[in-house]
Amino acid sequence: MRDSLTLVLLVLGIGFLAANVVILVDYVRFIRVRHGALLVWRLPPQGFAVLNSLVGVALGALIVYKLFALGWHPRQIFGEAMMFLYFAFASHLSARISRGFYERGIWLERGFVRYKEMTGATWREEPGPTLVVVAGQRQRAGRLPVPPHLVGEARHILHERVKEHQLHFDPPLLDLGGHDERDDI
């Protein structure tokens, strides 16, 4: 039983290590691009942010107990340590990244996309104004919820990027002429 639990905790630790690295890389990228902010905001706190903190505290207590009361070696708590780092620090670090429009691209819910990588964009109105962006060779989609009072400014920035040829969308399949890329957004 203990060997299978150890294996599960090791696999979880590797998964949380990967998540922690991704968030750290995103935060470093944010530090580099934040000086070029055009229109940014923080996403509203998620309903489970307090739960993340509580899980982090519980994992911290578990780690202290295993290290000092049970005398475990630090490598035996790898899984718990990676989960602790995620819930106590990384998830909060991710929440500090301002989403929105920057000089070189857009910071979506799940990461930064350069304007030149974008191949399409559209607006959705439910549950609130949301910019949906398609980017990259694999045509991955990403979302950016935009506060209602900033939608006009967001549209203006996108139109300016198209006008300045920083943002280019592929023409529609049936283009009969007179197509203006600014109408795509």
Coordinates of N, CA and C in Angstrom, one line a residue:
M1 N 0.8 -1.2 0.0 CA 0.0 0.0 0.0 C 0.9 1.3 0.0
R2 N 1.9 1.3 0.8 CA 2.8 2.4 0.9 C 3.5 2.7 -0.4
D3 N 3.9 1.7 -1.1 CA 4.6 1.8 -2.3 C 3.8 2.5 -3.4
S4 N 2.5 2.1 -3.5 CA 1.6 2.7 -4.4 C 1.3 4.1 -4.1
L5 N 1.2 4.4 -2.8 CA 1.0 5.8 -2.4 C 2.2 6.7 -2.7
T6 N 3.4 6.1 -2.5 CA 4.6 6.8 -2.8 C 4.7 7.1 -4.3
L7 N 4.3 6.1 -5.1 CA 4.3 6.3 -6.6 C 3.3 7.4 -7.0
V8 N 2.1 7.4 -6.4 CA 1.1 8.4 -6.7 C 1.6 9.8 -6.3
L9 N 2.2 9.9 -5.1 CA 2.7 11.2 -4.7 C 3.9 11.7 -5.6
L10 N 4.7 10.7 -6.1 CA 5.8 11.1 -7.0 C 5.2 11.6 -8.3
V11 N 4.2 10.9 -8.9 CA 3.6 11.4 -10.1 C 2.9 12.8 -9.9
L12 N 2.2 12.9 -8.8 CA 1.6 14.2 -8.5 C 2.7 15.3 -8.4
G13 N 3.8 15.0 -7.7 CA 4.9 15.9 -7.6 C 5.5 16.4 -8.9
I14 N 5.6 15.4 -9.8 CA 6.2 15.8 -11.2 C 5.2 16.7 -11.9
G15 N 3.9 16.4 -11.8 CA 2.9 17.2 -12.4 C 2.9 18.6 -11.8
F16 N 2.9 18.7 -10.5 CA 2.9 20.0 -9.9 C 4.2 20.8 -10.1
L17 N 5.3 20.1 -10.2 CA 6.6 20.7 -10.6 C 6.5 21.3 -12.0
A18 N 5.9 20.6 -12.9 CA 5.7 21.2 -14.3 C 4.8 22.4 -14.2
A19 N 3.7 22.4 -13.4 CA 2.8 23.5 -13.3 C 3.6 24.7 -12.7
N20 N 4.4 24.4 -11.7 CA 5.1 25.5 -11.0 C 6.1 26.2 -12.0
V21 N 6.8 25.3 -12.8 CA 7.8 25.9 -13.8 C 7.0 26.7 -14.8
V22 N 5.9 26.3 -15.3 CA 5.1 27.0 -16.3 C 4.7 28.4 -15.7
I23 N 4.2 28.4 -14.5 CA 3.8 29.7 -13.9 C 5.0 30.6 -13.7
L24 N 6.2 30.0 -13.2 CA 7.4 30.8 -13.0 C 7.8 31.4 -14.4
V25 N 7.8 30.6 -15.4 CA 8.2 31.1 -16.7 C 7.3 32.2 -17.2
D26 N 6.0 32.0 -17.0 CA 5.0 33.1 -17.3 C 5.3 34.4 -16.5
Y27 N 5.6 34.2 -15.3 CA 5.8 35.4 -14.5 C 7.0 36.2 -14.9
V28 N 8.1 35.4 -15.2 CA 9.3 36.1 -15.7 C 9.0 36.8 -17.0
R29 N 8.2 36.2 -17.9 CA 7.8 36.8 -19.2 C 7.0 38.0 -18.9
F30 N 6.1 38.0 -17.9 CA 5.3 39.1 -17.5 C 6.2 40.3 -17.1
I31 N 7.2 40.0 -16.3 CA 8.2 41.0 -15.8 C 8.8 41.7 -17.0
R32 N 9.1 40.9 -18.0 CA 9.8 41.5 -19.2 C 8.9 42.4 -20.1
V33 N 7.6 42.0 -20.2 CA 6.7 42.7 -21.1 C 5.8 43.8 -20.4
R34 N 5.8 43.8 -19.1 CA 4.9 44.7 -18.4 C 5.2 46.2 -18.6
H35 N 6.4 46.5 -19.0 CA 6.7 48.0 -19.3 C 6.0 48.4 -20.5
G36 N 5.6 47.5 -21.4 CA 4.9 47.8 -22.6 C 3.4 47.7 -22.5
A37 N 2.9 47.8 -21.3 CA 1.4 47.7 -21.1 C 0.6 48.8 -21.8
L38 N -0.4 48.4 -22.6 CA -1.2 49.4 -23.2 C -2.6 49.5 -22.5
L39 N -3.2 48.4 -22.2 CA -4.5 48.3 -21.5 C -4.5 47.0 -20.7
V40 N -4.3 47.1 -19.4 CA -4.2 45.9 -18.6 C -5.1 46.0 -17.4
W41 N -5.4 44.8 -16.9 CA -6.2 44.7 -15.7 C -5.9 43.3 -15.0
R42 N -6.3 43.2 -13.8 CA -6.1 41.9 -13.2 C -7.5 41.1 -13.2
L43 N -7.4 39.9 -13.4 CA -8.6 39.1 -13.4 C -9.2 39.1 -12.0
P44 N -10.5 39.1 -11.9 CA -11.1 39.1 -10.5 C -10.7 37.8 -9.8
P45 N -10.6 37.9 -8.5 CA -10.2 36.7 -7.7 C -11.2 35.6 -7.9
Q46 N -10.6 34.4 -8.1 CA -11.4 33.2 -8.3 C -12.1 32.9 -6.9
G47 N -13.2 32.2 -7.0 CA -13.9 31.8 -5.8 C -13.1 30.9 -4.9
F48 N -12.2 30.2 -5.5 CA -11.4 29.2 -4.8 C -10.0 29.7 -4.4
A49 N -9.8 31.0 -4.4 CA -8.4 31.5 -4.0 C -8.2 31.2 -2.6
V50 N -9.2 31.4 -1.7 CA -9.1 31.2 -0.3 C -8.8 29.7 -0.1
L51 N -9.5 28.8 -0.8 CA -9.3 27.4 -0.7 C -7.9 27.0 -1.1
N52 N -7.3 27.6 -2.1 CA -5.9 27.4 -2.4 C -5.0 27.7 -1.3
S53 N -5.3 28.8 -0.6 CA -4.4 29.2 0.5 C -4.6 28.2 1.7
L54 N -5.8 27.8 1.9 CA -6.0 26.8 3.0 C -5.3 25.4 2.7
V55 N -5.4 25.0 1.4 CA -4.7 23.8 1.0 C -3.2 24.0 1.2
G56 N -2.7 25.1 0.9 CA -1.3 25.4 1.0 C -0.9 25.3 2.5
V57 N -1.7 25.9 3.4 CA -1.4 25.9 4.8 C -1.4 24.4 5.3
A58 N -2.4 23.7 4.9 CA -2.5 22.2 5.3 C -1.3 21.4 4.8
L59 N -0.9 21.7 3.6 CA 0.3 20.9 3.0 C 1.5 21.3 3.8
G60 N 1.7 22.6 4.1 CA 2.8 23.1 4.9 C 2.9 22.4 6.2
A61 N 1.7 22.3 6.9 CA 1.7 21.6 8.2 C 2.0 20.1 8.0
L62 N 1.6 19.5 7.0 CA 1.9 18.1 6.7 C 3.4 17.9 6.5
I63 N 4.0 18.8 5.8 CA 5.4 18.7 5.5 C 6.2 18.9 6.8
V64 N 5.8 19.9 7.6 CA 6.5 20.1 8.9 C 6.4 18.8 9.8
Y65 N 5.2 18.2 9.8 CA 5.0 17.0 10.6 C 5.8 15.9 10.1
K66 N 5.8 15.7 8.8 CA 6.6 14.5 8.3 C 8.1 14.7 8.5
L67 N 8.6 16.0 8.4 CA 10.0 16.2 8.5 C 10.5 16.1 10.0
F68 N 9.7 16.8 10.9 CA 10.2 16.9 12.2 C 9.6 15.9 13.2
A69 N 8.4 15.5 13.0 CA 7.8 14.6 14.0 C 8.1 13.1 13.5
L70 N 8.0 12.9 12.2 CA 8.3 11.5 11.8 C 9.7 11.3 11.3
G71 N 10.5 12.4 11.1 CA 11.9 12.3 10.8 C 12.1 11.8 9.3
W72 N 11.2 12.1 8.4 CA 11.4 11.7 7.1 C 12.5 12.5 6.4
H73 N 13.1 11.9 5.4 CA 14.1 12.6 4.6 C 13.4 13.5 3.6
P74 N 14.0 14.7 3.3 CA 13.3 15.7 2.4 C 12.9 15.1 1.1
R75 N 13.6 14.1 0.5 CA 13.3 13.6 -0.8 C 12.0 12.8 -0.7
Q76 N 11.6 12.3 0.5 CA 10.4 11.5 0.7 C 9.1 12.4 0.6
I77 N 9.3 13.7 0.7 CA 8.1 14.6 0.6 C 8.1 15.4 -0.6
F78 N 8.7 15.0 -1.7 CA 8.7 15.7 -3.0 C 7.3 16.1 -3.5
G79 N 6.4 15.1 -3.5 CA 5.1 15.4 -4.0 C 4.4 16.4 -3.2
E80 N 4.4 16.3 -1.9 CA 3.8 17.3 -1.0 C 4.4 18.6 -1.2
A81 N 5.7 18.7 -1.3 CA 6.4 20.0 -1.4 C 6.0 20.7 -2.7
M82 N 5.9 20.0 -3.8 CA 5.5 20.6 -5.1 C 4.1 21.1 -5.0
M83 N 3.2 20.3 -4.4 CA 1.8 20.8 -4.2 C 1.8 22.0 -3.3
F84 N 2.6 22.0 -2.2 CA 2.7 23.1 -1.4 C 3.1 24.4 -2.1
L85 N 4.2 24.3 -2.9 CA 4.6 25.4 -3.7 C 3.6 26.0 -4.6
Y86 N 2.8 25.0 -5.2 CA 1.8 25.5 -6.2 C 0.7 26.2 -5.4
F87 N 0.1 25.6 -4.4 CA -1.1 26.2 -3.7 C -0.7 27.4 -2.8
A88 N 0.5 27.4 -2.2 CA 0.9 28.5 -1.4 C 1.5 29.7 -2.1
F89 N 2.1 29.4 -3.2 CA 2.8 30.5 -3.9 C 2.5 30.7 -5.4
A90 N 2.7 29.6 -6.2 CA 2.6 29.7 -7.6 C 1.2 30.2 -8.1
S91 N 0.1 29.7 -7.5 CA -1.2 30.1 -7.9 C -1.5 31.6 -7.6
H92 N -0.9 32.1 -6.5 CA -1.0 33.5 -6.2 C -0.1 34.3 -7.1
L93 N 1.0 33.8 -7.5 CA 1.9 34.5 -8.4 C 1.2 34.7 -9.8
S94 N 0.6 33.6 -10.2 CA -0.1 33.7 -11.5 C -1.2 34.7 -11.5
A95 N -1.9 34.9 -10.3 CA -3.0 35.9 -10.2 C -2.5 37.3 -10.3
R96 N -1.2 37.5 -10.0 CA -0.6 38.9 -10.1 C -0.3 39.3 -11.5
I97 N -0.3 38.4 -12.5 CA -0.1 38.8 -13.8 C -1.2 39.6 -14.4
S98 N -1.0 40.8 -14.9 CA -2.0 41.6 -15.5 C -2.4 41.1 -16.9
R99 N -3.6 40.8 -17.1 CA -4.1 40.4 -18.4 C -4.4 41.6 -19.2
G100 N -4.4 41.5 -20.5 CA -4.7 42.6 -21.4 C -3.8 42.7 -22.6
F101 N -3.6 44.0 -23.0 CA -2.9 44.3 -24.2 C -1.6 45.0 -23.9
Y102 N -0.6 44.5 -24.6 CA 0.8 45.0 -24.5 C 1.3 45.4 -25.8
E103 N 2.5 46.0 -25.9 CA 3.0 46.4 -27.1 C 3.2 45.3 -28.1
R104 N 3.7 44.1 -27.6 CA 4.0 43.0 -28.5 C 2.9 41.9 -28.6
G105 N 1.9 42.0 -27.8 CA 0.9 40.9 -27.8 C -0.2 41.1 -26.8
I106 N -0.9 40.0 -26.6 CA -2.0 40.0 -25.6 C -1.8 38.9 -24.6
W107 N -2.0 39.3 -23.3 CA -1.9 38.3 -22.3 C -3.3 37.7 -22.0
L108 N -3.6 36.5 -22.5 CA -4.8 35.8 -22.3 C -4.9 35.2 -20.9
E109 N -6.0 34.5 -20.7 CA -6.2 33.8 -19.4 C -5.0 32.8 -19.1
R110 N -4.6 32.2 -20.2 CA -3.6 31.1 -20.0 C -2.2 31.4 -20.6
G111 N -1.9 32.6 -20.9 CA -0.6 32.9 -21.4 C -0.5 34.1 -22.4
F112 N 0.7 34.4 -22.8 CA 0.9 35.5 -23.7 C 1.0 35.0 -25.1
V113 N 0.3 35.8 -26.0 CA 0.4 35.5 -27.4 C 0.8 36.8 -28.2
R114 N 1.8 36.6 -29.0 CA 2.3 37.8 -29.8 C 1.3 38.1 -30.9
Y115 N 1.2 39.3 -31.3 CA 0.3 39.7 -32.3 C 0.6 38.9 -33.6
K116 N 1.9 38.8 -33.9 CA 2.3 38.1 -35.2 C 1.9 36.6 -35.2
E117 N 1.6 36.0 -34.0 CA 1.2 34.6 -34.0 C -0.3 34.4 -34.1
M118 N -1.0 35.5 -33.9 CA -2.5 35.4 -34.0 C -3.0 35.2 -35.4
T119 N -3.9 34.3 -35.6 CA -4.5 34.1 -36.9 C -5.9 34.4 -37.0
G120 N -6.5 34.7 -35.9 CA -7.9 35.0 -35.8 C -8.4 35.5 -34.5
A121 N -9.5 36.3 -34.5 CA -10.0 36.8 -33.2 C -11.5 37.1 -33.4
T122 N -12.2 36.9 -32.3 CA -13.6 37.2 -32.4 C -14.1 37.6 -31.0
W123 N -15.2 38.3 -30.9 CA -15.8 38.6 -29.6 C -17.0 37.8 -29.2
R124 N -17.1 37.4 -28.0 CA -18.2 36.7 -27.5 C -18.8 37.5 -26.4
E125 N -20.1 37.5 -26.2 CA -20.7 38.4 -25.2 C -21.2 37.7 -24.0
E126 N -21.1 36.4 -23.9 CA -21.6 35.8 -22.7 C -20.5 34.9 -22.1
P127 N -20.3 34.9 -20.8 CA -21.1 35.6 -19.8 C -20.8 37.1 -19.7
G128 N -19.8 37.5 -20.3 CA -19.4 38.9 -20.4 C -18.6 39.1 -21.6
P129 N -18.2 40.3 -21.9 CA -17.4 40.5 -23.1 C -16.1 39.7 -23.0
T130 N -15.8 38.9 -24.0 CA -14.7 38.0 -24.0 C -14.1 38.0 -25.4
L131 N -12.8 38.3 -25.5 CA -12.0 38.2 -26.8 C -11.5 36.7 -26.9
V132 N -11.9 36.1 -28.0 CA -11.4 34.7 -28.2 C -10.3 34.8 -29.4
V133 N -9.1 34.4 -29.1 CA -8.0 34.5 -30.0 C -7.6 33.1 -30.5
V134 N -7.3 33.0 -31.8 CA -6.7 31.8 -32.3 C -5.3 32.1 -32.7
A135 N -4.4 31.2 -32.3 CA -2.9 31.5 -32.5 C -2.1 30.3 -32.8
G136 N -1.0 30.5 -33.4 CA 0.0 29.5 -33.6 C -0.3 28.5 -34.8
Q137 N 0.6 27.7 -35.0 CA 0.5 26.7 -36.1 C -0.6 25.7 -35.8
R138 N -0.8 25.3 -34.5 CA -1.8 24.3 -34.1 C -3.1 25.0 -33.9
Q139 N -3.3 26.3 -34.2 CA -4.5 26.9 -34.1 C -5.2 26.8 -32.7
R140 N -4.4 27.0 -31.7 CA -4.9 27.0 -30.3 C -5.7 28.2 -30.0
A141 N -6.8 28.0 -29.3 CA -7.7 29.1 -29.0 C -7.4 29.5 -27.5
G142 N -7.6 30.8 -27.2 CA -7.4 31.3 -25.9 C -8.5 32.4 -25.7
R143 N -8.8 32.7 -24.4 CA -9.8 33.6 -24.0 C -9.2 34.8 -23.2
L144 N -9.9 35.9 -23.3 CA -9.5 37.1 -22.5 C -10.8 37.8 -22.1
P145 N -11.3 37.5 -20.9 CA -12.5 38.3 -20.4 C -12.1 39.8 -20.3
V146 N -12.8 40.6 -20.9 CA -12.5 42.1 -20.9 C -13.6 42.8 -20.0
P147 N -13.2 43.6 -19.1 CA -14.2 44.4 -18.3 C -15.0 45.2 -19.2
P148 N -16.3 45.2 -19.0 CA -17.2 45.9 -20.0 C -16.8 47.4 -20.3
H149 N -16.3 48.1 -19.3 CA -16.0 49.5 -19.5 C -14.7 49.7 -20.3
L150 N -14.0 48.6 -20.6 CA -12.7 48.7 -21.4 C -12.9 48.1 -22.8
V151 N -14.0 47.6 -23.2 CA -14.2 47.0 -24.5 C -13.9 47.9 -25.6
G152 N -14.4 49.2 -25.5 CA -14.1 50.1 -26.6 C -12.6 50.4 -26.8
E153 N -11.9 50.5 -25.7 CA -10.4 50.7 -25.8 C -9.8 49.5 -26.4
A154 N -10.2 48.3 -26.0 CA -9.7 47.1 -26.4 C -9.8 46.9 -28.0
R155 N -11.0 47.2 -28.4 CA -11.3 47.2 -29.9 C -10.4 48.2 -30.6
H156 N -10.3 49.4 -30.0 CA -9.4 50.4 -30.7 C -8.0 49.9 -30.8
I157 N -7.5 49.3 -29.8 CA -6.1 48.8 -29.8 C -5.9 47.7 -30.9
L158 N -6.9 46.8 -31.0 CA -6.9 45.8 -32.0 C -6.9 46.4 -33.4
H159 N -7.8 47.4 -33.6 CA -7.9 48.0 -34.9 C -6.6 48.7 -35.2
E160 N -5.9 49.4 -34.3 CA -4.7 50.0 -34.5 C -3.6 49.0 -34.9
R161 N -3.6 47.9 -34.2 CA -2.6 46.9 -34.5 C -2.8 46.3 -36.0
V162 N -4.0 46.2 -36.4 CA -4.2 45.8 -37.8 C -3.8 46.9 -38.8
K163 N -4.1 48.1 -38.4 CA -3.8 49.2 -39.3 C -2.2 49.4 -39.4
E164 N -1.5 49.1 -38.3 CA -0.1 49.2 -38.3 C 0.6 47.9 -38.8
H165 N -0.2 46.9 -39.3 CA 0.3 45.7 -39.8 C 1.1 44.8 -38.8
Q166 N 0.8 45.1 -37.5 CA 1.4 44.2 -36.4 C 0.5 43.0 -36.3
L167 N -0.8 43.1 -36.6 CA -1.7 42.0 -36.5 C -2.3 41.8 -37.9
H168 N -2.2 40.5 -38.3 CA -2.7 40.2 -39.6 C -3.5 38.9 -39.6
F169 N -4.7 38.9 -40.1 CA -5.5 37.7 -40.2 C -5.5 37.2 -41.6
D170 N -5.6 35.9 -41.7 CA -5.7 35.3 -43.0 C -7.1 35.7 -43.6
P171 N -7.1 35.9 -44.9 CA -8.3 36.3 -45.6 C -9.3 35.2 -45.5
P172 N -10.6 35.6 -45.5 CA -11.7 34.5 -45.5 C -11.6 33.6 -46.7
L173 N -12.1 32.4 -46.6 CA -12.1 31.5 -47.8 C -12.7 32.1 -49.0
L174 N -13.8 32.8 -48.9 CA -14.4 33.4 -50.1 C -14.3 34.9 -50.0
D175 N -13.2 35.4 -50.5 CA -13.0 36.8 -50.4 C -13.3 37.4 -51.8
L176 N -14.4 38.3 -51.8 CA -14.8 38.9 -53.0 C -14.3 40.3 -53.2
G177 N -13.3 40.6 -52.4 CA -12.7 42.0 -52.5 C -13.4 42.9 -51.5
G178 N -12.7 44.0 -51.2 CA -13.2 45.0 -50.3 C -13.2 44.5 -48.8
H179 N -12.3 43.5 -48.6 CA -12.2 43.0 -47.2 C -11.3 43.8 -46.4
D180 N -11.7 44.3 -45.3 CA -10.9 45.1 -44.3 C -10.7 44.2 -43.1
E181 N -9.4 43.9 -42.8 CA -9.1 43.1 -41.7 C -9.6 43.7 -40.3
R182 N -9.7 45.0 -40.3 CA -10.2 45.6 -39.0 C -11.6 45.1 -38.7
D183 N -12.4 44.7 -39.7 CA -13.7 44.2 -39.5 C -13.8 42.9 -38.9
D184 N -12.6 42.1 -39.0 CA -12.6 40.8 -38.4 C -12.6 40.8 -36.8
I185 N -12.3 42.0 -36.3 CA -12.2 42.1 -34.8 C -13.3 43.1 -34.4

